[in-house]
Amino acid sequence: MTGKIYGNEFALKTFSSMFKSGRIPHSFLIYGEKGLGKKMLAEYLAASLLCERKTGFSCGECHSCKIAAKKAHPDIIYPEQSGKLNTYSVDSCRKVCADAFIAPNNGDFKVYIFADADNIQLSAQNALLKIVEEPPEHVYFIFTASFRDSFLPTILSRVTCIGASECSRDQCAAALAERGFEDDQIREASEAFGGNIGMCIKYLEDEQLKAITALTKRAVDSIINKDEYSLLTVFSSPELKDRNYSVLFLESLDKVIRDSAVVRYNENVAMTGCYPKGALRLSEQISVKTVEKIHTYLNQAAADIKANVSSVLLMSALCGEIMNS
Ligand SMILES: [Zn+2]
């Protein structure tokens, strides 16, 4: 185990009832937003499968659990990722197919963890299809990804999908305190990212995310106040001359905009953006139609910037479009 798992009761319950029934599927997909602990769940499941005490969970004390916690278990295998997008290629997946037929090193099983598999190539998925459908008795596959849609329907029909979920605020606060963060830091992070422990930690450790969050909040407030000048000031911030930075900002703003569409139907929904309070206020002010328009503009702008259109020109045009929508 790499640490204590907070929240994710549904996933843990599912694991435990599988072990109790003795019917454990051989292929899993653990999915959900960034920061919800999908990889931890995958590693916990792998360690539980290999635990020498065979009690259905990782005891943390046997030799197998100890080396699993150090990420040094020879039977927990992380297939090779390559390229700019850190993707799983056909070659990498073919190697897995060949390796899977070789008996385990230490324990009874081999577990392949394809973490962050959203970018897995379609051809690579096809290469895995057969083995995922009928793996050797000693083999388990665990994929983790933000979106289920990243996979072909043929893969999805062969894996057991388990959603990772947000923690309660208290669980999140406890996890952050355990990492040594102070109360006011915890409050600030949790205001932006609720019970998403991974994103809260990232917020507290990553200056860029903190700055983008601040910029997003200012943009949302400007839209709420119908203050075009203030929105223009945000959109002409010097940081946004950087392409990557401006794409991250547009994506962050888009999440809050989308939250505002969802929250009007269900106040208790877990929001994905960094400004839940803003999303709620926005939902009281603008129509779903306007939300859709802004969402389209933001998406288009992000796509244009990725395609090398100057972000400076684009941002000021975008500001007008948002205000007139
Ligand atoms: Zn153990």
Coordinates of C-alpha atoms and ligand atoms in Angstrom, one line a residue:
M1 CA 0.0 0.0 0.0
T2 CA 1.3 3.4 -0.9
G3 CA -0.7 5.1 1.9
K4 CA -4.1 5.2 3.5
I5 CA -7.0 5.2 1.2
Y6 CA -9.5 7.9 2.1
G7 CA -13.1 7.7 0.9
N8 CA -13.7 5.6 -2.2
E9 CA -16.0 3.4 -0.1
F10 CA -17.9 2.1 -3.1
A11 CA -14.7 0.8 -4.8
L12 CA -13.4 -0.7 -1.6
K13 CA -16.8 -2.4 -0.9
T14 CA -16.8 -3.8 -4.4
F15 CA -13.3 -5.3 -4.0
S16 CA -14.2 -6.8 -0.6
S17 CA -17.4 -8.4 -1.8
M18 CA -15.6 -9.8 -4.8
F19 CA -13.0 -11.4 -2.6
K20 CA -15.6 -12.8 -0.3
S21 CA -17.6 -14.4 -3.1
G22 CA -14.4 -15.7 -4.6
R23 CA -15.5 -14.5 -8.0
I24 CA -12.9 -12.0 -9.0
P25 CA -12.9 -10.7 -12.6
H26 CA -9.6 -10.6 -14.3
S27 CA -9.9 -7.2 -15.9
F28 CA -10.8 -3.9 -14.3
L29 CA -11.2 -0.3 -15.3
I30 CA -11.0 2.2 -12.5
Y31 CA -12.2 5.6 -13.8
G32 CA -12.9 9.1 -12.6
E33 CA -11.6 12.7 -12.5
K34 CA -7.9 13.4 -11.9
G35 CA -6.9 13.3 -8.3
L36 CA -9.5 10.8 -6.9
G37 CA -7.0 8.1 -6.1
K38 CA -7.5 5.7 -9.0
K39 CA -3.9 4.6 -9.1
M40 CA -3.9 4.1 -5.4
L41 CA -7.0 1.9 -5.7
A42 CA -5.3 -0.1 -8.5
E43 CA -2.2 -0.6 -6.4
Y44 CA -4.3 -1.6 -3.4
L45 CA -6.2 -4.1 -5.5
A46 CA -3.0 -5.5 -6.9
A47 CA -1.5 -5.9 -3.5
S48 CA -4.7 -7.5 -2.2
L49 CA -4.6 -10.1 -4.9
L50 CA -1.0 -10.9 -4.1
C51 CA -1.2 -10.7 -0.3
E52 CA 0.2 -13.9 1.2
R53 CA -2.4 -14.0 3.9
K54 CA -5.2 -14.2 1.3
T55 CA -7.7 -12.4 3.5
G56 CA -9.1 -10.3 0.6
F57 CA -7.3 -7.1 1.4
S58 CA -3.7 -5.9 1.5
C59 CA -2.5 -6.7 5.1
G60 CA 0.5 -4.4 4.7
E61 CA 2.6 -6.7 6.8
C62 CA 3.5 -9.8 4.7
H63 CA 6.5 -9.8 2.4
S64 CA 4.4 -9.4 -0.7
C65 CA 2.5 -6.4 0.7
K66 CA 5.7 -4.8 1.9
I67 CA 7.4 -5.0 -1.5
A68 CA 4.2 -3.9 -3.2
A69 CA 4.2 -0.8 -1.1
K70 CA 7.7 0.0 -2.3
K71 CA 6.6 -0.5 -5.8
A72 CA 9.2 -3.3 -6.1
H73 CA 6.9 -6.3 -6.5
P74 CA 8.1 -8.3 -9.5
D75 CA 4.5 -9.5 -10.2
I76 CA 3.0 -6.0 -10.3
I77 CA 3.9 -4.8 -13.7
Y78 CA 3.6 -1.3 -15.2
P79 CA 3.6 -1.6 -19.0
E80 CA 5.9 0.8 -20.7
Q81 CA 4.5 4.2 -21.8
S82 CA 6.1 6.2 -24.6
G83 CA 6.0 9.3 -26.7
K84 CA 5.0 12.9 -25.9
L85 CA 1.6 11.8 -24.7
N86 CA 3.0 9.1 -22.5
T87 CA 0.8 6.6 -24.3
Y88 CA 0.7 2.8 -24.4
S89 CA 1.8 1.8 -27.9
V90 CA 1.0 -1.4 -29.9
D91 CA 4.5 -2.6 -29.3
S92 CA 4.2 -2.1 -25.5
C93 CA 0.9 -4.0 -25.5
R94 CA 2.3 -6.8 -27.6
K95 CA 5.1 -7.2 -25.1
V96 CA 2.4 -7.5 -22.4
C97 CA 0.6 -10.2 -24.4
A98 CA 3.7 -12.3 -24.7
D99 CA 4.9 -11.7 -21.1
A100 CA 1.5 -12.6 -19.7
F101 CA 1.9 -16.3 -20.5
I102 CA 5.1 -16.5 -18.5
A103 CA 4.5 -17.7 -14.9
P104 CA 4.6 -15.3 -12.0
N105 CA 7.9 -14.5 -10.3
N106 CA 7.0 -14.6 -6.6
G107 CA 3.3 -15.0 -6.0
D108 CA 0.4 -16.8 -7.6
F109 CA -0.5 -14.0 -9.9
K110 CA 0.8 -11.3 -12.2
V111 CA -1.0 -8.0 -12.2
Y112 CA -0.6 -5.5 -15.0
I113 CA -1.5 -1.9 -14.1
F114 CA -2.1 0.4 -17.1
A115 CA -2.3 3.7 -15.2
D116 CA -3.5 6.9 -16.8
A117 CA -4.6 5.0 -19.9
D118 CA -6.7 7.7 -21.5
N119 CA -4.2 8.1 -24.3
I120 CA -3.9 4.4 -25.1
Q121 CA -3.8 4.0 -28.8
L122 CA -6.8 2.3 -30.5
S123 CA -4.4 -0.2 -32.2
A124 CA -3.0 -1.0 -28.8
Q125 CA -6.4 -1.6 -27.4
N126 CA -7.1 -4.0 -30.3
A127 CA -3.8 -5.8 -29.6
L128 CA -5.0 -6.4 -26.0
L129 CA -8.5 -7.4 -26.9
K130 CA -8.0 -11.1 -27.0
I131 CA -5.9 -11.4 -23.8
V132 CA -8.3 -9.1 -21.9
E133 CA -11.1 -11.3 -22.9
E134 CA -9.4 -14.6 -22.0
P135 CA -6.4 -13.9 -19.8
P136 CA -4.2 -16.8 -18.5
E137 CA -5.5 -17.9 -15.1
H138 CA -2.6 -16.2 -13.3
V139 CA -3.1 -12.8 -14.9
Y140 CA -5.1 -9.7 -13.9
F141 CA -5.3 -6.4 -15.8
I142 CA -6.2 -3.1 -14.2
F143 CA -6.6 0.1 -16.3
T144 CA -7.1 3.5 -14.8
A145 CA -8.4 6.5 -16.8
S146 CA -10.3 9.7 -16.4
F147 CA -12.9 8.7 -18.9
R148 CA -14.5 5.4 -19.8
D149 CA -15.0 6.7 -23.3
S150 CA -11.2 6.5 -23.8
F151 CA -11.7 2.8 -24.5
L152 CA -13.3 0.9 -27.4
P153 CA -16.7 -0.6 -26.6
T154 CA -15.1 -4.0 -27.2
I155 CA -12.7 -3.4 -24.4
L156 CA -15.3 -1.9 -22.1
S157 CA -17.6 -4.9 -22.5
R158 CA -14.7 -7.1 -21.2
V159 CA -13.7 -5.2 -18.2
T160 CA -15.3 -4.5 -14.8
C161 CA -15.8 -0.8 -14.5
I162 CA -15.4 0.8 -11.0
G163 CA -15.8 4.5 -10.5
A164 CA -13.5 6.4 -8.1
S165 CA -15.3 9.0 -6.0
E166 CA -14.7 12.2 -4.1
C167 CA -14.1 12.0 -0.3
S168 CA -16.1 13.9 2.2
R169 CA -14.6 17.3 3.2
D170 CA -13.6 15.8 6.6
Q171 CA -11.8 12.8 5.0
C172 CA -10.1 15.1 2.6
A173 CA -9.0 17.4 5.4
A174 CA -7.7 14.4 7.4
A175 CA -5.7 13.3 4.4
L176 CA -4.2 16.7 3.9
A177 CA -3.4 17.1 7.6
E178 CA -1.6 13.8 7.5
R179 CA 0.6 15.2 4.7
G180 CA 1.5 18.1 7.0
F181 CA -0.6 20.9 5.5
E182 CA -1.9 23.7 7.8
D183 CA -5.6 24.4 8.6
D184 CA -5.8 27.5 6.5
Q185 CA -4.1 25.8 3.5
I186 CA -6.6 22.9 3.8
R187 CA -9.5 25.3 3.9
E188 CA -8.3 27.2 0.8
A189 CA -7.6 24.0 -1.2
S190 CA -10.9 22.4 -0.2
E191 CA -12.9 25.5 -1.2
A192 CA -11.5 25.1 -4.7
F193 CA -11.4 21.3 -5.1
G194 CA -13.8 19.9 -2.5
G195 CA -13.2 16.3 -1.6
N196 CA -10.7 15.6 -4.4
I197 CA -7.6 14.9 -2.4
G198 CA -5.2 14.7 -5.4
M199 CA -6.3 18.0 -6.8
C200 CA -6.1 19.7 -3.3
I201 CA -2.6 18.5 -2.9
K202 CA -1.7 19.6 -6.4
Y203 CA -3.3 23.0 -5.7
L204 CA -1.1 23.4 -2.5
E205 CA 2.1 22.3 -4.2
D206 CA 1.8 23.6 -7.7
E207 CA 2.1 27.4 -8.1
Q208 CA 0.8 27.3 -11.6
L209 CA -2.5 25.6 -10.6
K210 CA -2.9 28.1 -7.8
A211 CA -2.5 31.0 -10.3
I212 CA -4.8 29.5 -12.8
T213 CA -7.4 28.9 -10.1
A214 CA -7.2 32.6 -9.1
L215 CA -7.5 33.7 -12.7
T216 CA -10.5 31.4 -13.2
K217 CA -12.3 32.8 -10.2
R218 CA -11.7 36.4 -11.4
A219 CA -13.1 35.5 -14.8
V220 CA -16.2 33.8 -13.4
D221 CA -16.8 36.8 -11.1
S222 CA -16.5 39.2 -14.0
I223 CA -19.1 37.1 -16.0
I224 CA -21.4 37.1 -12.9
N225 CA -21.0 40.9 -12.6
K226 CA -21.3 41.4 -16.3
D227 CA -18.1 43.4 -16.1
E228 CA -16.6 43.3 -19.5
Y229 CA -13.6 45.5 -18.6
S230 CA -12.7 43.3 -15.7
L231 CA -13.0 40.2 -17.9
L232 CA -10.8 41.8 -20.5
T233 CA -8.2 42.5 -17.8
V234 CA -8.2 38.8 -16.8
F235 CA -8.0 37.7 -20.5
S236 CA -5.1 40.0 -21.2
S237 CA -3.0 38.8 -18.2
P238 CA 0.6 38.4 -19.3
E239 CA 0.8 34.7 -18.3
L240 CA -1.8 33.9 -21.0
K241 CA 0.7 34.8 -23.7
D242 CA 2.0 31.3 -23.0
R243 CA 0.0 28.7 -25.1
N244 CA 0.0 25.9 -22.6
Y245 CA -0.9 28.2 -19.8
S246 CA -3.8 29.7 -21.7
V247 CA -5.2 26.3 -22.7
L248 CA -5.1 25.2 -19.0
F249 CA -6.9 28.4 -18.1
L250 CA -9.6 27.9 -20.7
E251 CA -10.1 24.3 -19.6
S252 CA -10.3 25.4 -16.0
L253 CA -12.9 28.1 -16.8
D254 CA -14.8 25.7 -18.9
K255 CA -15.1 23.3 -16.0
V256 CA -16.8 26.0 -13.9
I257 CA -19.1 26.9 -16.7
R258 CA -20.1 23.3 -17.1
D259 CA -20.6 22.9 -13.4
S260 CA -23.0 25.9 -13.5
A261 CA -25.1 23.9 -16.1
V262 CA -25.2 20.8 -13.9
V263 CA -25.7 22.4 -10.5
R264 CA -29.0 24.0 -11.5
Y265 CA -30.5 20.5 -11.7
N266 CA -28.8 19.1 -8.6
E267 CA -27.3 21.2 -5.9
N268 CA -25.5 18.2 -4.3
V269 CA -23.7 17.2 -7.5
A270 CA -19.9 16.8 -7.1
M271 CA -18.5 19.7 -9.1
T272 CA -15.3 19.3 -11.1
G273 CA -14.2 23.0 -11.5
C274 CA -12.2 25.0 -9.1
Y275 CA -14.9 27.4 -8.1
P276 CA -18.1 25.6 -6.9
K277 CA -19.5 28.7 -5.2
G278 CA -19.0 30.7 -8.4
A279 CA -20.7 28.0 -10.5
L280 CA -23.7 28.1 -8.2
R281 CA -24.1 31.9 -8.5
L282 CA -23.5 31.7 -12.2
S283 CA -26.3 29.1 -12.5
E284 CA -28.7 31.6 -11.0
Q285 CA -27.8 34.2 -13.5
I286 CA -27.3 32.7 -16.9
S287 CA -29.5 30.4 -19.0
V288 CA -28.5 26.9 -20.1
K289 CA -28.4 28.2 -23.6
T290 CA -25.8 30.8 -22.7
V291 CA -23.8 28.2 -20.8
E292 CA -23.7 26.1 -24.0
K293 CA -22.6 29.0 -26.1
I294 CA -19.8 29.9 -23.7
H295 CA -18.7 26.3 -23.5
T296 CA -18.5 26.1 -27.3
Y297 CA -16.4 29.4 -27.4
L298 CA -14.0 28.2 -24.8
N299 CA -13.6 24.8 -26.5
Q300 CA -13.0 26.4 -29.9
A301 CA -10.5 28.9 -28.4
A302 CA -8.6 26.1 -26.7
A303 CA -8.5 24.1 -30.0
D304 CA -7.4 27.2 -32.0
I305 CA -4.6 27.9 -29.5
K306 CA -3.4 24.3 -29.8
A307 CA -3.5 24.8 -33.6
N308 CA -1.1 27.8 -33.2
V309 CA -3.5 30.7 -33.4
S310 CA -2.1 33.6 -31.4
S311 CA -3.6 33.4 -27.9
V312 CA -3.3 37.2 -27.5
L313 CA -5.7 38.0 -30.4
L314 CA -7.9 35.1 -29.5
M315 CA -8.4 36.1 -25.9
S316 CA -9.7 39.5 -26.6
A317 CA -12.1 38.2 -29.3
L318 CA -13.3 35.5 -26.8
C319 CA -14.0 38.1 -24.2
G320 CA -16.4 39.9 -26.5
E321 CA -18.1 36.7 -27.4
I322 CA -18.7 35.7 -23.8
M323 CA -20.1 39.1 -22.9
N324 CA -22.5 39.1 -25.9
S325 CA -23.7 35.6 -25.4
Ligands
ZN1 ZN -0.2 -9.0 2.9

